PDB file of C-alpha atoms in Angstrom:
ATOM      1  CA  MET S1406       4.068 -35.438   0.261  1.00 81.00           C
ATOM      2  CA  ALA S1407       4.365 -32.711   3.058  1.00 89.00           C
ATOM      3  CA  PRO S1408       1.588 -32.882   5.777  1.00 94.00           C
ATOM      4  CA  LEU S1409      -0.789 -29.936   5.703  1.00 97.00           C
ATOM      5  CA  ARG S1410      -0.473 -27.131   8.291  1.00 97.00           C
ATOM      6  CA  PHE S1411      -3.530 -26.065  10.196  1.00 98.00           C
ATOM      7  CA  SER S1412      -4.328 -22.758  11.810  1.00 98.00           C
ATOM      8  CA  ALA S1413      -7.017 -22.154  14.383  1.00 98.00           C
ATOM      9  CA  ASN S1414      -9.391 -19.372  13.427  1.00 98.00           C
ATOM     10  CA  VAL S1415      -9.923 -17.873  16.852  1.00 98.00           C
ATOM     11  CA  SER S1416     -12.803 -15.613  15.572  1.00 98.00           C
ATOM     12  CA  TRP S1417     -14.855 -18.866  15.138  1.00 98.00           C
ATOM     13  CA  LEU S1418     -13.346 -21.431  17.369  1.00 98.00           C
ATOM     14  CA  PHE S1419     -13.455 -21.463  21.224  1.00 98.00           C
ATOM     15  CA  PRO S1420     -16.602 -19.201  21.256  1.00 97.00           C
ATOM     16  CA  GLU S1421     -17.221 -20.259  24.847  1.00 95.00           C
ATOM     17  CA  LEU S1422     -14.051 -18.224  25.945  1.00 96.00           C
ATOM     18  CA  PRO S1423     -14.301 -14.326  26.035  1.00 92.00           C
ATOM     19  CA  GLY S1424     -11.701 -12.570  24.245  1.00 93.00           C
ATOM     20  CA  LEU S1425      -9.015 -13.453  21.701  1.00 97.00           C
ATOM     21  CA  PRO S1426      -6.101 -13.907  24.270  1.00 96.00           C
ATOM     22  CA  ALA S1427      -7.901 -16.719  25.958  1.00 97.00           C
ATOM     23  CA  ARG S1428      -8.879 -18.216  22.623  1.00 98.00           C
ATOM     24  CA  LEU S1429      -5.312 -18.144  21.521  1.00 98.00           C
ATOM     25  CA  ARG S1430      -4.221 -20.012  24.789  1.00 97.00           C
ATOM     26  CA  ALA S1431      -6.778 -22.652  24.209  1.00 97.00           C
ATOM     27  CA  ALA S1432      -5.672 -23.042  20.553  1.00 98.00           C
ATOM     28  CA  GLY S1433      -2.165 -23.497  21.664  1.00 97.00           C
ATOM     29  CA  GLY S1434      -3.207 -26.007  24.259  1.00 97.00           C
ATOM     30  CA  SER S1435      -5.086 -27.977  21.761  1.00 96.00           C
ATOM     31  CA  GLY S1436      -2.117 -28.524  19.592  1.00 95.00           C
ATOM     32  CA  PHE S1437      -2.143 -25.840  17.142  1.00 97.00           C
ATOM     33  CA  LYS S1438       0.931 -24.045  16.076  1.00 97.00           C
ATOM     34  CA  ALA S1439      -0.564 -21.398  14.103  1.00 98.00           C
ATOM     35  CA  ALA S1440      -3.718 -19.141  14.525  1.00 98.00           C
ATOM     36  CA  GLU S1441      -5.642 -16.427  12.349  1.00 98.00           C
ATOM     37  CA  VAL S1442      -8.252 -13.939  13.457  1.00 98.00           C
ATOM     38  CA  ALA S1443     -10.664 -11.963  11.292  1.00 97.00           C
ATOM     39  CA  TRP S1444     -10.634  -8.598  13.141  1.00 97.00           C
ATOM     40  CA  PRO S1445      -8.142  -8.062  15.838  1.00 97.00           C
ATOM     41  CA  TYR S1446      -8.570  -4.494  16.342  1.00 97.00           C
ATOM     42  CA  ALA S1447     -10.648  -4.443  19.562  1.00 95.00           C
ATOM     43  CA  GLU S1448      -7.375  -5.576  21.307  1.00 94.00           C
ATOM     44  CA  PRO S1449      -3.971  -3.809  21.515  1.00 95.00           C
ATOM     45  CA  PRO S1450      -1.673  -5.619  19.010  1.00 96.00           C
ATOM     46  CA  GLU S1451       0.967  -5.892  21.652  1.00 96.00           C
ATOM     47  CA  ALA S1452      -1.295  -7.759  23.957  1.00 95.00           C
ATOM     48  CA  LEU S1453      -2.278 -10.201  21.127  1.00 96.00           C
ATOM     49  CA  ALA S1454       1.186 -10.815  19.988  1.00 97.00           C
ATOM     50  CA  ARG S1455       2.165 -11.586  23.716  1.00 97.00           C
ATOM     51  CA  ALA S1456      -0.733 -14.030  24.080  1.00 97.00           C
ATOM     52  CA  ALA S1457       0.137 -15.780  20.703  1.00 98.00           C
ATOM     53  CA  ARG S1458       3.839 -16.042  21.757  1.00 97.00           C
ATOM     54  CA  GLU S1459       3.026 -17.398  25.201  1.00 97.00           C
ATOM     55  CA  ALA S1460       0.559 -20.083  23.546  1.00 98.00           C
ATOM     56  CA  GLY S1461       3.324 -21.052  21.145  1.00 98.00           C
ATOM     57  CA  LEU S1462       1.479 -19.846  18.155  1.00 98.00           C
ATOM     58  CA  ARG S1463       2.215 -17.823  14.934  1.00 98.00           C
ATOM     59  CA  LEU S1464      -0.282 -15.509  13.533  1.00 98.00           C
ATOM     60  CA  VAL S1465      -0.748 -16.345   9.721  1.00 98.00           C
ATOM     61  CA  LEU S1466      -3.866 -14.141   8.739  1.00 98.00           C
ATOM     62  CA  ILE S1467      -5.880 -11.224   9.621  1.00 98.00           C
ATOM     63  CA  ASN S1468      -8.547  -9.193   7.759  1.00 98.00           C
ATOM     64  CA  THR S1469      -8.732  -5.485   6.816  1.00 98.00           C
ATOM     65  CA  PRO S1470     -11.291  -3.729   8.977  1.00 98.00           C
ATOM     66  CA  PRO S1471     -14.851  -4.212   7.868  1.00 98.00           C
ATOM     67  CA  GLY S1472     -15.971  -0.544   7.915  1.00 97.00           C
ATOM     68  CA  ASP S1473     -19.050   0.596   9.636  1.00 96.00           C
ATOM     69  CA  ARG S1474     -20.916  -2.576  10.620  1.00 94.00           C
ATOM     70  CA  GLU S1475     -23.950  -0.713  11.809  1.00 94.00           C
ATOM     71  CA  LYS S1476     -24.415   0.546   8.211  1.00 94.00           C
ATOM     72  CA  GLY S1477     -24.164  -2.936   6.778  1.00 95.00           C
ATOM     73  CA  GLU S1478     -20.560  -2.834   5.633  1.00 97.00           C
ATOM     74  CA  MET S1479     -18.357  -5.905   5.289  1.00 98.00           C
ATOM     75  CA  GLY S1480     -15.243  -4.627   3.845  1.00 98.00           C
ATOM     76  CA  LEU S1481     -14.536  -1.643   1.646  1.00 98.00           C
ATOM     77  CA  GLY S1482     -12.183  -2.733  -1.188  1.00 98.00           C
ATOM     78  CA  ALA S1483     -14.756  -2.503  -3.956  1.00 98.00           C
ATOM     79  CA  VAL S1484     -17.184  -0.045  -2.517  1.00 98.00           C
ATOM     80  CA  PRO S1485     -17.471   3.171  -4.391  1.00 97.00           C
ATOM     81  CA  GLY S1486     -16.905   6.281  -2.436  1.00 97.00           C
ATOM     82  CA  ARG S1487     -15.177   4.628   0.410  1.00 98.00           C
ATOM     83  CA  GLN S1488     -11.657   4.592  -1.204  1.00 98.00           C
ATOM     84  CA  ALA S1489     -10.233   6.778   1.715  1.00 98.00           C
ATOM     85  CA  ALA S1490     -11.639   4.583   4.550  1.00 98.00           C
ATOM     86  CA  PHE S1491     -10.274   1.470   2.702  1.00 98.00           C
ATOM     87  CA  ARG S1492      -6.806   2.988   2.635  1.00 98.00           C
ATOM     88  CA  GLU S1493      -7.016   3.984   6.241  1.00 98.00           C
ATOM     89  CA  GLY S1494      -8.199   0.447   7.206  1.00 98.00           C
ATOM     90  CA  LEU S1495      -5.324  -0.951   5.230  1.00 98.00           C
ATOM     91  CA  GLU S1496      -2.883   1.157   7.118  1.00 98.00           C
ATOM     92  CA  GLN S1497      -4.216  -0.184  10.426  1.00 98.00           C
ATOM     93  CA  ALA S1498      -4.170  -3.696   9.205  1.00 98.00           C
ATOM     94  CA  VAL S1499      -0.489  -3.268   8.202  1.00 98.00           C
ATOM     95  CA  LEU S1500       0.231  -1.955  11.676  1.00 98.00           C
ATOM     96  CA  TYR S1501      -1.348  -5.008  13.376  1.00 98.00           C
ATOM     97  CA  ALA S1502       0.336  -7.320  11.005  1.00 98.00           C
ATOM     98  CA  LYS S1503       3.872  -6.086  11.614  1.00 98.00           C
ATOM     99  CA  ALA S1504       3.225  -6.096  15.328  1.00 97.00           C
ATOM    100  CA  LEU S1505       1.775  -9.637  15.298  1.00 98.00           C
ATOM    101  CA  GLY S1506       4.312 -10.920  12.756  1.00 98.00           C
ATOM    102  CA  CYS S1507       1.556 -11.832  10.562  1.00 98.00           C
ATOM    103  CA  PRO S1508       2.464 -12.204   6.871  1.00 98.00           C
ATOM    104  CA  ARG S1509      -1.050 -12.268   5.151  1.00 98.00           C
ATOM    105  CA  ILE S1510      -3.902  -9.731   4.962  1.00 99.00           C
ATOM    106  CA  HIS S1511      -7.311 -10.568   3.686  1.00 99.00           C
ATOM    107  CA  LEU S1512      -8.276  -7.527   1.600  1.00 99.00           C
ATOM    108  CA  MET S1513     -12.057  -7.684   1.898  1.00 98.00           C
ATOM    109  CA  ALA S1514     -13.992  -6.486  -1.090  1.00 98.00           C
ATOM    110  CA  GLY S1515     -17.325  -5.500   0.508  1.00 98.00           C
ATOM    111  CA  ARG S1516     -21.095  -5.486  -0.490  1.00 98.00           C
ATOM    112  CA  VAL S1517     -23.013  -4.135  -3.275  1.00 98.00           C
ATOM    113  CA  PRO S1518     -24.656  -1.070  -1.879  1.00 95.00           C
ATOM    114  CA  GLN S1519     -28.197  -1.579  -0.528  1.00 91.00           C
ATOM    115  CA  GLY S1520     -30.810  -1.049  -3.156  1.00 92.00           C
ATOM    116  CA  ALA S1521     -28.125  -1.215  -6.109  1.00 95.00           C
ATOM    117  CA  ASP S1522     -28.564  -3.770  -8.865  1.00 95.00           C
ATOM    118  CA  ARG S1523     -25.434  -6.033  -8.839  1.00 96.00           C
ATOM    119  CA  ALA S1524     -25.200  -6.098 -12.633  1.00 96.00           C
ATOM    120  CA  ALA S1525     -25.495  -2.471 -12.873  1.00 97.00           C
ATOM    121  CA  VAL S1526     -22.777  -1.577 -10.432  1.00 98.00           C
ATOM    122  CA  ARG S1527     -20.482  -4.508 -11.183  1.00 97.00           C
ATOM    123  CA  SER S1528     -18.154  -2.448 -13.569  1.00 98.00           C
ATOM    124  CA  GLU S1529     -17.879   0.444 -11.505  1.00 98.00           C
ATOM    125  CA  MET S1530     -17.169  -1.698  -8.298  1.00 98.00           C
ATOM    126  CA  GLU S1531     -14.494  -3.609 -10.207  1.00 98.00           C
ATOM    127  CA  THR S1532     -12.687  -0.381 -11.306  1.00 98.00           C
ATOM    128  CA  VAL S1533     -12.742   0.820  -7.514  1.00 98.00           C
ATOM    129  CA  PHE S1534     -11.328  -2.708  -6.501  1.00 98.00           C
ATOM    130  CA  LEU S1535      -8.708  -2.613  -9.142  1.00 98.00           C
ATOM    131  CA  GLU S1536      -7.544   0.814  -8.032  1.00 98.00           C
ATOM    132  CA  ASN S1537      -7.549  -0.131  -4.180  1.00 98.00           C
ATOM    133  CA  LEU S1538      -5.817  -3.331  -4.905  1.00 98.00           C
ATOM    134  CA  LYS S1539      -2.962  -1.756  -6.948  1.00 98.00           C
ATOM    135  CA  HIS S1540      -2.587   0.639  -3.945  1.00 98.00           C
ATOM    136  CA  ALA S1541      -2.669  -2.009  -1.483  1.00 98.00           C
ATOM    137  CA  ALA S1542       0.012  -4.195  -3.385  1.00 98.00           C
ATOM    138  CA  GLY S1543       2.339  -1.340  -2.978  1.00 98.00           C
ATOM    139  CA  VAL S1544       1.783  -0.707   0.538  1.00 98.00           C
ATOM    140  CA  LEU S1545       2.054  -4.390   1.227  1.00 98.00           C
ATOM    141  CA  ALA S1546       5.326  -4.873  -0.739  1.00 98.00           C
ATOM    142  CA  GLN S1547       6.947  -2.168   1.262  1.00 98.00           C
ATOM    143  CA  GLU S1548       6.562  -4.475   4.404  1.00 98.00           C
ATOM    144  CA  SER S1549       7.008  -7.812   2.566  1.00 98.00           C
ATOM    145  CA  LEU S1550       3.209  -8.696   3.230  1.00 98.00           C
ATOM    146  CA  VAL S1551       0.713 -10.782   0.914  1.00 98.00           C
ATOM    147  CA  GLY S1552      -2.826  -9.453   0.361  1.00 99.00           C
ATOM    148  CA  LEU S1553      -5.557 -12.158  -0.219  1.00 99.00           C
ATOM    149  CA  LEU S1554      -8.817 -11.948  -2.164  1.00 98.00           C
ATOM    150  CA  GLU S1555     -11.492 -14.283  -0.860  1.00 98.00           C
ATOM    151  CA  PRO S1556     -14.663 -15.028  -2.686  1.00 98.00           C
ATOM    152  CA  ILE S1557     -17.751 -15.328  -0.237  1.00 98.00           C
ATOM    153  CA  ASN S1558     -20.898 -17.173  -1.384  1.00 98.00           C
ATOM    154  CA  THR S1559     -23.839 -15.099  -2.164  1.00 98.00           C
ATOM    155  CA  ARG S1560     -26.440 -17.942  -1.882  1.00 97.00           C
ATOM    156  CA  ILE S1561     -26.214 -18.510   1.935  1.00 97.00           C
ATOM    157  CA  THR S1562     -23.736 -16.389   3.688  1.00 97.00           C
ATOM    158  CA  ASP S1563     -23.730 -12.937   2.297  1.00 98.00           C
ATOM    159  CA  PRO S1564     -26.084 -12.201  -0.779  1.00 97.00           C
ATOM    160  CA  GLN S1565     -24.658  -8.662  -1.120  1.00 98.00           C
ATOM    161  CA  TYR S1566     -21.097  -9.605  -1.295  1.00 98.00           C
ATOM    162  CA  PHE S1567     -19.368  -8.343  -4.285  1.00 98.00           C
ATOM    163  CA  LEU S1568     -16.578 -11.057  -4.825  1.00 98.00           C
ATOM    164  CA  ASP S1569     -18.399 -14.380  -4.927  1.00 98.00           C
ATOM    165  CA  THR S1570     -16.646 -16.773  -7.292  1.00 97.00           C
ATOM    166  CA  PRO S1571     -13.065 -17.999  -7.751  1.00 97.00           C
ATOM    167  CA  GLN S1572     -13.364 -17.178 -11.370  1.00 98.00           C
ATOM    168  CA  GLN S1573     -14.179 -13.615 -10.631  1.00 98.00           C
ATOM    169  CA  ALA S1574     -11.433 -13.296  -8.226  1.00 98.00           C
ATOM    170  CA  ALA S1575      -8.874 -14.982 -10.497  1.00 98.00           C
ATOM    171  CA  ALA S1576      -9.786 -12.494 -13.320  1.00 98.00           C
ATOM    172  CA  ILE S1577      -9.374  -9.517 -10.957  1.00 98.00           C
ATOM    173  CA  LEU S1578      -5.942 -10.840  -9.707  1.00 98.00           C
ATOM    174  CA  GLN S1579      -4.802 -11.142 -13.383  1.00 98.00           C
ATOM    175  CA  LYS S1580      -5.993  -7.657 -14.158  1.00 98.00           C
ATOM    176  CA  VAL S1581      -4.031  -6.168 -11.096  1.00 98.00           C
ATOM    177  CA  GLY S1582      -1.001  -8.394 -11.978  1.00 98.00           C
ATOM    178  CA  ARG S1583       0.953  -8.016  -8.612  1.00 98.00           C
ATOM    179  CA  PRO S1584       2.836 -11.196  -7.256  1.00 97.00           C
ATOM    180  CA  ASN S1585       2.020 -10.176  -3.651  1.00 98.00           C
ATOM    181  CA  LEU S1586      -1.631 -10.544  -4.272  1.00 98.00           C
ATOM    182  CA  GLN S1587      -3.052 -14.012  -4.074  1.00 98.00           C
ATOM    183  CA  LEU S1588      -6.414 -16.012  -3.695  1.00 98.00           C
ATOM    184  CA  GLN S1589      -7.879 -17.185  -0.567  1.00 98.00           C
ATOM    185  CA  MET S1590      -9.662 -20.511  -1.042  1.00 98.00           C
ATOM    186  CA  ASP S1591     -12.436 -21.149   1.587  1.00 98.00           C
ATOM    187  CA  LEU S1592     -13.731 -24.546   0.470  1.00 98.00           C
ATOM    188  CA  PHE S1593     -17.062 -23.728   2.150  1.00 98.00           C
ATOM    189  CA  HIS S1594     -17.741 -20.922  -0.011  1.00 98.00           C
ATOM    190  CA  TRP S1595     -16.317 -22.574  -3.212  1.00 98.00           C
ATOM    191  CA  GLN S1596     -18.552 -25.545  -2.881  1.00 98.00           C
ATOM    192  CA  ILE S1597     -21.699 -23.521  -2.441  1.00 98.00           C
ATOM    193  CA  MET S1598     -21.050 -21.313  -5.450  1.00 98.00           C
ATOM    194  CA  ASP S1599     -19.464 -23.425  -8.045  1.00 94.00           C
ATOM    195  CA  GLY S1600     -18.780 -26.874  -6.793  1.00 96.00           C
ATOM    196  CA  ASN S1601     -16.387 -28.808  -8.996  1.00 97.00           C
ATOM    197  CA  LEU S1602     -13.834 -28.526  -6.155  1.00 98.00           C
ATOM    198  CA  THR S1603     -11.402 -31.165  -7.594  1.00 98.00           C
ATOM    199  CA  GLY S1604     -11.234 -29.080 -10.812  1.00 98.00           C
ATOM    200  CA  ASN S1605     -11.206 -25.840  -9.188  1.00 98.00           C
ATOM    201  CA  ILE S1606      -8.483 -26.755  -6.739  1.00 98.00           C
ATOM    202  CA  ARG S1607      -6.276 -27.941  -9.520  1.00 98.00           C
ATOM    203  CA  GLU S1608      -6.899 -24.898 -11.591  1.00 98.00           C
ATOM    204  CA  PHE S1609      -6.584 -22.136  -9.104  1.00 98.00           C
ATOM    205  CA  LEU S1610      -4.116 -23.604  -6.362  1.00 98.00           C
ATOM    206  CA  PRO S1611      -1.114 -21.822  -8.123  1.00 98.00           C
ATOM    207  CA  LEU S1612      -2.907 -18.560  -7.160  1.00 98.00           C
ATOM    208  CA  VAL S1613      -3.831 -19.778  -3.595  1.00 98.00           C
ATOM    209  CA  GLY S1614      -1.945 -18.274  -0.659  1.00 98.00           C
ATOM    210  CA  HIS S1615      -4.263 -19.517   2.015  1.00 98.00           C
ATOM    211  CA  VAL S1616      -7.078 -22.129   2.467  1.00 98.00           C
ATOM    212  CA  GLN S1617      -9.915 -22.239   4.792  1.00 98.00           C
ATOM    213  CA  VAL S1618     -12.416 -25.112   5.642  1.00 98.00           C
ATOM    214  CA  ALA S1619     -15.820 -25.809   6.943  1.00 98.00           C
ATOM    215  CA  GLN S1620     -18.444 -28.606   6.109  1.00 98.00           C
ATOM    216  CA  VAL S1621     -21.316 -27.693   3.865  1.00 98.00           C
ATOM    217  CA  PRO S1622     -24.016 -26.683   4.341  1.00 98.00           C
ATOM    218  CA  GLY S1623     -23.895 -26.344   8.132  1.00 97.00           C
ATOM    219  CA  ARG S1624     -20.449 -24.752   8.402  1.00 98.00           C
ATOM    220  CA  GLY S1625     -19.524 -27.256  11.187  1.00 98.00           C
ATOM    221  CA  GLU S1626     -16.327 -29.394  11.579  1.00 98.00           C
ATOM    222  CA  PRO S1627     -15.049 -30.925   8.605  1.00 98.00           C
ATOM    223  CA  ASN S1628     -16.181 -34.443   9.986  1.00 97.00           C
ATOM    224  CA  SER S1629     -19.722 -33.238  10.701  1.00 97.00           C
ATOM    225  CA  PRO S1630     -22.554 -34.484   8.391  1.00 97.00           C
ATOM    226  CA  GLY S1631     -22.339 -32.607   5.059  1.00 98.00           C
ATOM    227  CA  GLU S1632     -21.475 -32.535   1.287  1.00 98.00           C
ATOM    228  CA  LEU S1633     -17.744 -32.448   1.606  1.00 98.00           C
ATOM    229  CA  ASN S1634     -15.202 -35.400   1.789  1.00 98.00           C
ATOM    230  CA  PHE S1635     -12.436 -33.812   3.681  1.00 98.00           C
ATOM    231  CA  PRO S1636     -10.033 -36.822   3.856  1.00 97.00           C
ATOM    232  CA  TYR S1637     -10.184 -36.795   0.034  1.00 98.00           C
ATOM    233  CA  LEU S1638      -9.871 -32.893  -0.211  1.00 98.00           C
ATOM    234  CA  PHE S1639      -6.873 -32.979   2.211  1.00 98.00           C
ATOM    235  CA  GLN S1640      -5.148 -35.544   0.274  1.00 97.00           C
ATOM    236  CA  LEU S1641      -5.816 -33.694  -2.892  1.00 98.00           C
ATOM    237  CA  LEU S1642      -4.155 -30.579  -1.393  1.00 98.00           C
ATOM    238  CA  GLU S1643      -1.230 -32.686  -0.408  1.00 97.00           C
ATOM    239  CA  ASP S1644      -0.935 -34.254  -3.876  1.00 97.00           C
ATOM    240  CA  GLU S1645      -0.993 -30.963  -5.521  1.00 97.00           C
ATOM    241  CA  GLY S1646       1.934 -29.633  -3.372  1.00 97.00           C
ATOM    242  CA  TYR S1647       0.006 -27.138  -1.287  1.00 98.00           C
ATOM    243  CA  GLU S1648       2.487 -25.656   1.324  1.00 96.00           C
ATOM    244  CA  GLY S1649       0.301 -22.732   2.868  1.00 97.00           C
ATOM    245  CA  PHE S1650      -1.949 -22.993   6.021  1.00 98.00           C
ATOM    246  CA  VAL S1651      -5.454 -24.418   6.202  1.00 98.00           C
ATOM    247  CA  GLY S1652      -7.460 -22.178   8.428  1.00 98.00           C
ATOM    248  CA  CYS S1653     -10.158 -23.922  10.680  1.00 98.00           C
ATOM    249  CA  GLU S1654     -12.990 -21.391   9.953  1.00 98.00           C
ATOM    250  CA  TYR S1655     -16.050 -23.244  11.102  1.00 98.00           C
ATOM    251  CA  GLN S1656     -18.693 -23.100  13.861  1.00 98.00           C
ATOM    252  CA  PRO S1657     -17.966 -25.666  16.477  1.00 98.00           C
ATOM    253  CA  GLN S1658     -21.107 -28.093  16.850  1.00 95.00           C
ATOM    254  CA  GLY S1659     -20.353 -28.535  20.574  1.00 94.00           C
ATOM    255  CA  ASP S1660     -17.148 -28.053  22.731  1.00 94.00           C
ATOM    256  CA  THR S1661     -14.426 -26.841  20.411  1.00 95.00           C
ATOM    257  CA  ALA S1662     -11.584 -29.017  21.774  1.00 93.00           C
ATOM    258  CA  GLU S1663     -13.832 -32.188  21.750  1.00 94.00           C
ATOM    259  CA  GLY S1664     -14.660 -31.365  18.152  1.00 96.00           C
ATOM    260  CA  LEU S1665     -11.121 -31.405  17.074  1.00 97.00           C
ATOM    261  CA  SER S1666     -11.113 -35.183  16.816  1.00 96.00           C
ATOM    262  CA  TRP S1667     -10.979 -34.968  12.960  1.00 97.00           C
ATOM    263  CA  LEU S1668      -7.729 -32.965  13.260  1.00 97.00           C
ATOM    264  CA  ARG S1669      -6.235 -35.432  15.762  1.00 95.00           C
ATOM    265  CA  ALA S1670      -7.105 -38.141  13.422  1.00 94.00           C
ATOM    266  CA  TYR S1671      -5.328 -36.319  10.526  1.00 95.00           C
ATOM    267  CA  TRP S1672      -2.234 -35.790  12.643  1.00 94.00           C
ATOM    268  CA  ASP S1673      -2.213 -39.364  13.933  1.00 92.00           C
ATOM    269  CA  ARG S1674      -2.512 -40.677  10.199  1.00 90.00           C
ATOM    270  CA  ARG S1675       0.372 -38.430   9.378  1.00 87.00           C
ATOM    271  CA  GLY S1676       2.598 -40.273  11.894  1.00 70.00           C
ATOM    272  CA  HIS S1677       2.683 -37.943  14.915  1.00 55.00           C
ATOM    273  CA  PRO S1678       0.639 -35.237  16.640  1.00 52.00           C
ATOM    274  CA  GLN S1679       1.090 -31.670  15.149  1.00 55.00           C
ATOM    275  CA  ALA S1680       2.532 -33.172  11.939  1.00 44.00           C
ATOM    276  CA  GLY S1681       3.720 -30.520   9.709  1.00 44.00           C
ATOM    277  CA  GLN S1682       3.226 -27.698  12.238  1.00 48.00           C
TER     278      GLN S1682
END
């Protein structure tokens, strides 16, 4: 079985360092060969591409813009009345992805509008999401890019988020039916919403284009105290033939580099440092 390939999510890791270029350098210095970033849009894409190149990193994932954060927006893909803004954000994300050589874009669904009843607006929001995803799939296909859908848990992290279970996301992907749209599997969110990780990994892995990890419930390093047995889960992903990246999207409990002992142990167990990178 091929060893897993890990990417440093520099929106979360190395928070002690100001700015994405410094965090990219730190990620490269810690042994990573890949990185991901939620929203790169505060930095010129050329500067980020140069920082990644100098750090020996490839960028593997970015998100579409969140929208108006001051108004509580967290993505626009399923938000009624924000279709034009979603498409503008998609164009910006594509420009960054091309400049960064990044093959995947997380197409953020967004939140149920404030004051709205989730059940009452679910059908309308799904209709908007399907229309936006079909548009996005066409735009992304022209650039040989992949779009990802990520369920985010509504029990702890974001109670208003529209897309919150792997089952919901898989059903939407089936309705859209575009091969360049895939599932983003964040084990932190999946455990909180549905558990049954062994069954869900085996069922949904054929749809998965990217994985992310953090311990539950504290969202710390995989070897921090919590519910998830990551050595088992990593072995399961290997056994099931997963070949994509595993994003380290967690909140370091202390110094980021010192907290990477779990990753160094994995690399050592797989025969050499940076195994599979």
